[in-house]
CSV table of C-alpha atoms in Angstrom, one decimal:
chain,number,residue,atom,x,y,z
N,686,MET,CA,23.7,60.3,22.9
N,687,THR,CA,21.6,61.3,19.9
N,688,GLU,CA,18.3,59.6,19.3
N,689,GLN,CA,18.5,56.6,16.9
N,690,ALA,CA,17.2,57.3,13.4
N,691,ARG,CA,13.7,56.0,12.7
N,692,LYS,CA,13.9,52.8,10.7
N,693,LYS,CA,11.5,51.0,8.4
N,694,ILE,CA,11.2,47.4,9.5
N,695,GLY,CA,9.4,44.6,7.7
N,696,ILE,CA,7.6,42.0,9.8
N,697,MET,CA,7.0,38.7,8.1
N,698,GLY,CA,5.3,36.0,10.3
N,699,GLY,CA,4.3,32.5,9.3
N,700,THR,CA,4.6,28.9,10.2
N,701,PHE,CA,7.4,28.5,7.6
N,702,ASP,CA,6.8,24.7,7.5
N,703,PRO,CA,9.1,24.7,5.7
N,704,ILE,CA,10.3,28.1,4.4
N,705,HIS,CA,10.8,28.2,0.7
N,706,TYR,CA,11.8,30.5,-2.2
N,707,GLY,CA,8.4,32.0,-2.4
N,708,HIS,CA,8.7,33.4,1.1
N,709,LEU,CA,12.2,34.7,0.4
N,710,MET,CA,11.3,36.3,-2.9
N,711,LEU,CA,8.3,37.9,-1.4
N,712,ALA,CA,10.3,39.4,1.5
N,713,GLU,CA,13.1,40.7,-0.8
N,714,GLN,CA,10.7,42.2,-3.4
N,715,ILE,CA,8.8,44.1,-0.6
N,716,ARG,CA,12.1,45.1,1.1
N,717,THR,CA,13.3,46.8,-2.0
N,718,SER,CA,9.9,48.2,-3.1
N,719,PHE,CA,9.3,49.9,0.2
N,720,ASP,CA,13.0,50.7,1.0
N,721,LEU,CA,12.9,48.7,4.2
N,722,ASP,CA,16.0,48.7,6.4
N,723,HIS,CA,15.5,45.0,7.1
N,724,VAL,CA,12.9,42.3,7.3
N,725,ILE,CA,12.3,40.2,10.4
N,726,PHE,CA,11.1,36.7,9.9
N,727,ILE,CA,9.0,35.5,12.9
N,728,PRO,CA,8.2,31.8,12.9
N,729,THR,CA,4.9,31.2,14.6
N,730,GLY,CA,5.0,29.3,17.8
N,731,VAL,CA,1.4,28.0,18.2
N,732,ALA,CA,-0.7,29.3,15.4
N,733,PRO,CA,-4.4,30.2,16.1
N,734,HIS,CA,-5.6,29.0,12.7
N,735,LYS,CA,-3.1,26.4,11.4
N,736,GLN,CA,-2.8,23.1,13.2
N,737,ASN,CA,-1.1,20.4,11.2
N,738,LYS,CA,-0.2,17.0,12.7
N,739,GLU,CA,2.7,16.6,10.3
N,740,SER,CA,4.2,20.0,11.2
N,741,ALA,CA,7.9,20.2,12.1
N,742,SER,CA,8.7,21.3,15.6
N,743,LYS,CA,9.0,25.0,16.5
N,744,LEU,CA,12.8,24.6,16.8
N,745,SER,CA,13.1,22.9,13.4
N,746,ARG,CA,11.0,25.6,11.7
N,747,TYR,CA,13.1,28.3,13.4
N,748,THR,CA,16.3,26.6,12.3
N,749,MET,CA,15.2,26.3,8.7
N,750,VAL,CA,14.4,30.0,8.6
N,751,GLU,CA,17.8,30.8,10.0
N,752,LEU,CA,19.4,28.6,7.3
N,753,ALA,CA,17.3,30.1,4.5
N,754,THR,CA,18.0,33.7,5.4
N,755,ALA,CA,21.6,33.6,6.5
N,756,SER,CA,23.0,34.8,3.2
N,757,ASN,CA,20.9,38.0,3.1
N,758,VAL,CA,22.3,40.7,5.4
N,759,TYR,CA,18.9,42.5,5.3
N,760,PHE,CA,17.0,39.5,6.8
N,761,LYS,CA,16.8,38.8,10.5
N,762,VAL,CA,15.0,36.0,12.4
N,763,SER,CA,13.2,36.4,15.7
N,764,ASP,CA,12.3,33.7,18.3
N,765,ILE,CA,9.7,36.0,20.0
N,766,GLU,CA,6.8,33.6,19.2
N,767,ILE,CA,8.4,30.2,19.3
N,768,ASN,CA,9.5,30.9,22.9
N,769,LYS,CA,5.8,31.1,24.0
N,770,GLN,CA,3.8,28.1,25.0
N,771,ASP,CA,0.4,29.6,24.2
N,772,VAL,CA,-1.3,30.5,20.9
N,773,THR,CA,0.3,33.6,19.5
N,774,TYR,CA,-1.6,36.5,17.9
N,775,SER,CA,-0.2,39.3,15.7
N,776,ILE,CA,-1.4,42.0,18.0
N,777,ASP,CA,0.5,40.6,21.0
N,778,THR,CA,3.7,40.2,19.0
N,779,ILE,CA,3.5,43.7,17.5
N,780,ARG,CA,2.8,45.3,20.8
N,781,GLU,CA,5.9,43.5,22.3
N,782,LEU,CA,8.1,44.7,19.4
N,783,LYS,CA,6.8,48.3,19.7
N,784,ASN,CA,7.2,48.4,23.4
N,785,GLY,CA,10.7,47.0,23.0
N,786,PRO,CA,13.5,47.3,20.5
N,787,TYR,CA,11.4,48.9,17.7
N,788,VAL,CA,9.6,51.6,19.7
N,789,ASN,CA,10.7,54.4,17.4
N,790,ASP,CA,10.5,52.5,14.1
N,791,GLU,CA,7.9,52.2,11.4
N,792,LEU,CA,6.6,48.7,11.1
N,793,PHE,CA,5.4,47.1,7.8
N,794,PHE,CA,3.4,44.0,8.3
N,795,ILE,CA,3.9,41.7,5.3
N,796,THR,CA,1.3,39.1,4.5
N,797,GLY,CA,-0.9,37.8,1.7
N,798,ALA,CA,-3.6,40.1,0.3
N,799,ASP,CA,-6.0,37.2,0.9
N,800,ALA,CA,-5.3,37.4,4.6
N,801,ILE,CA,-5.7,41.2,4.8
N,802,VAL,CA,-9.2,41.1,3.3
N,803,LEU,CA,-10.1,39.1,6.5
N,804,LEU,CA,-8.5,41.6,8.8
N,805,ASP,CA,-11.7,42.4,10.7
N,806,THR,CA,-11.7,38.8,11.9
N,807,TRP,CA,-8.2,39.1,13.6
N,808,LYS,CA,-7.9,39.5,17.3
N,809,ASP,CA,-8.0,43.2,18.4
N,810,TYR,CA,-7.5,44.4,14.8
N,811,LYS,CA,-8.5,48.0,15.5
N,812,SER,CA,-5.6,48.2,17.8
N,813,LEU,CA,-3.2,46.4,15.4
N,814,VAL,CA,-3.8,49.0,12.6
N,815,LYS,CA,-2.5,51.7,14.9
N,816,TYR,CA,0.9,50.1,15.0
N,817,VAL,CA,1.7,49.0,11.4
N,818,THR,CA,1.3,49.6,7.7
N,819,PHE,CA,0.0,46.4,6.1
N,820,VAL,CA,1.7,45.3,2.8
N,821,GLY,CA,-0.5,42.8,1.0
N,822,ALA,CA,1.2,40.6,-1.5
N,823,THR,CA,-0.7,39.6,-4.6
N,824,ARG,CA,0.1,38.2,-8.0
N,825,PRO,CA,-0.3,40.1,-11.2
N,826,GLY,CA,-3.4,39.0,-13.1
N,827,VAL,CA,-5.7,38.4,-10.1
N,828,ASN,CA,-9.1,40.0,-10.0
N,829,THR,CA,-8.5,43.3,-8.2
N,830,ALA,CA,-12.0,44.7,-8.3
N,831,PHE,CA,-13.1,42.8,-5.1
N,832,LEU,CA,-9.7,43.3,-3.5
N,833,ASP,CA,-9.7,47.1,-4.0
N,834,GLU,CA,-13.3,47.5,-2.7
N,835,ARG,CA,-12.6,45.4,0.4
N,836,LEU,CA,-9.5,47.4,1.2
N,837,LYS,CA,-11.4,50.6,0.9
N,838,GLN,CA,-14.0,49.2,3.4
N,839,LEU,CA,-11.2,48.3,5.9
N,840,LYS,CA,-9.6,51.7,5.5
N,841,ALA,CA,-12.9,53.5,6.2
N,842,ASP,CA,-13.8,51.1,9.0
N,843,CYS,CA,-10.7,51.3,11.1
N,844,GLY,CA,-8.2,53.6,9.4
N,845,ALA,CA,-6.0,50.8,8.3
N,846,LYS,CA,-2.9,51.7,6.3
N,847,ILE,CA,-2.7,49.1,3.5
N,848,GLU,CA,-0.4,48.9,0.5
N,849,LEU,CA,-0.5,46.3,-2.2
N,850,CYS,CA,2.6,44.8,-3.8
N,851,TYR,CA,2.3,42.7,-6.9
N,852,ILE,CA,4.8,39.8,-6.8
N,853,PRO,CA,5.7,37.7,-9.8
N,854,ALA,CA,3.8,34.4,-9.8
N,855,LEU,CA,5.7,31.7,-8.0
N,856,ALA,CA,3.5,28.7,-7.2
N,857,ILE,CA,5.5,27.2,-4.4
N,858,SER,CA,3.7,26.1,-1.2
N,859,SER,CA,4.8,24.6,2.0
N,860,THR,CA,1.9,22.1,1.8
N,861,ASP,CA,3.1,20.9,-1.6
N,862,ILE,CA,6.7,20.5,-0.3
N,863,ARG,CA,5.6,18.4,2.7
N,864,ARG,CA,3.5,16.2,0.4
N,865,ARG,CA,6.5,15.8,-2.0
N,866,VAL,CA,8.8,14.7,0.9
N,867,LYS,CA,6.2,12.3,2.2
N,868,GLU,CA,5.9,10.8,-1.3
N,869,GLY,CA,9.6,10.6,-1.8
N,870,LYS,CA,9.6,13.2,-4.6
N,871,SER,CA,12.3,15.8,-5.2
N,872,ILE,CA,12.0,19.2,-3.6
N,873,LYS,CA,15.3,20.5,-5.1
N,874,TYR,CA,15.1,24.2,-6.3
N,875,LEU,CA,11.8,24.8,-4.4
N,876,LEU,CA,13.8,25.9,-1.3
N,877,PRO,CA,17.4,26.7,-0.4
N,878,GLU,CA,19.8,23.8,-0.4
N,879,HIS,CA,20.7,24.2,3.2
N,880,VAL,CA,17.0,23.8,4.1
N,881,GLU,CA,16.6,20.8,1.9
N,882,ASN,CA,19.6,19.1,3.5
N,883,TYR,CA,18.2,19.9,7.0
N,884,ILE,CA,14.8,18.3,6.1
N,885,ILE,CA,16.6,15.2,4.9
N,886,LYS,CA,19.0,15.0,7.8
N,887,GLU,CA,16.2,15.4,10.4
N,888,GLY,CA,13.8,13.1,8.6
N,889,LEU,CA,11.1,15.8,8.6
N,890,TYR,CA,7.7,15.3,6.9
N,891,ARG,CA,8.1,11.6,6.3
């Protein structure tokens, strides 16, 4: 049996509470920009930084991601984090993926550029940078002077591989969607219809 060809895999974690068109557009833009074979969405189980009393359950968030991504053959969903009971950290998830099904593949860690500038506060970040290339999403028009300088510092400090991807502005947020649901306002066209119907059916965020 010949060795499987090395693939380029996008990793996109998040609470996805709920997932919306901003998440999907980001993943698709980066997939095509970096010629990724596919993007894996990884809903967070217990997030180290985000604790929200009004959050949907792990299973509901996972189900919404499955509904939202089902129509794109290049999108996959992993339950690697929601199956864990403890707080999950990026380094632990990436290590598990690299020691498992993606041992020979090149991983691209997709997140916001605002999160990458805080990379040196992440758990075991100097190990994490050995496993992945970071793709920081930012919007055209933002002040790039500070961002560029900060990324240079991180690259010099720990050898991080960081790429920026400028994504068309789309001011949709999960926080705003939860607020709208709670206030009885429409969320149509902010997220896929299947996800909207699921939120209504399950009575989430009310």
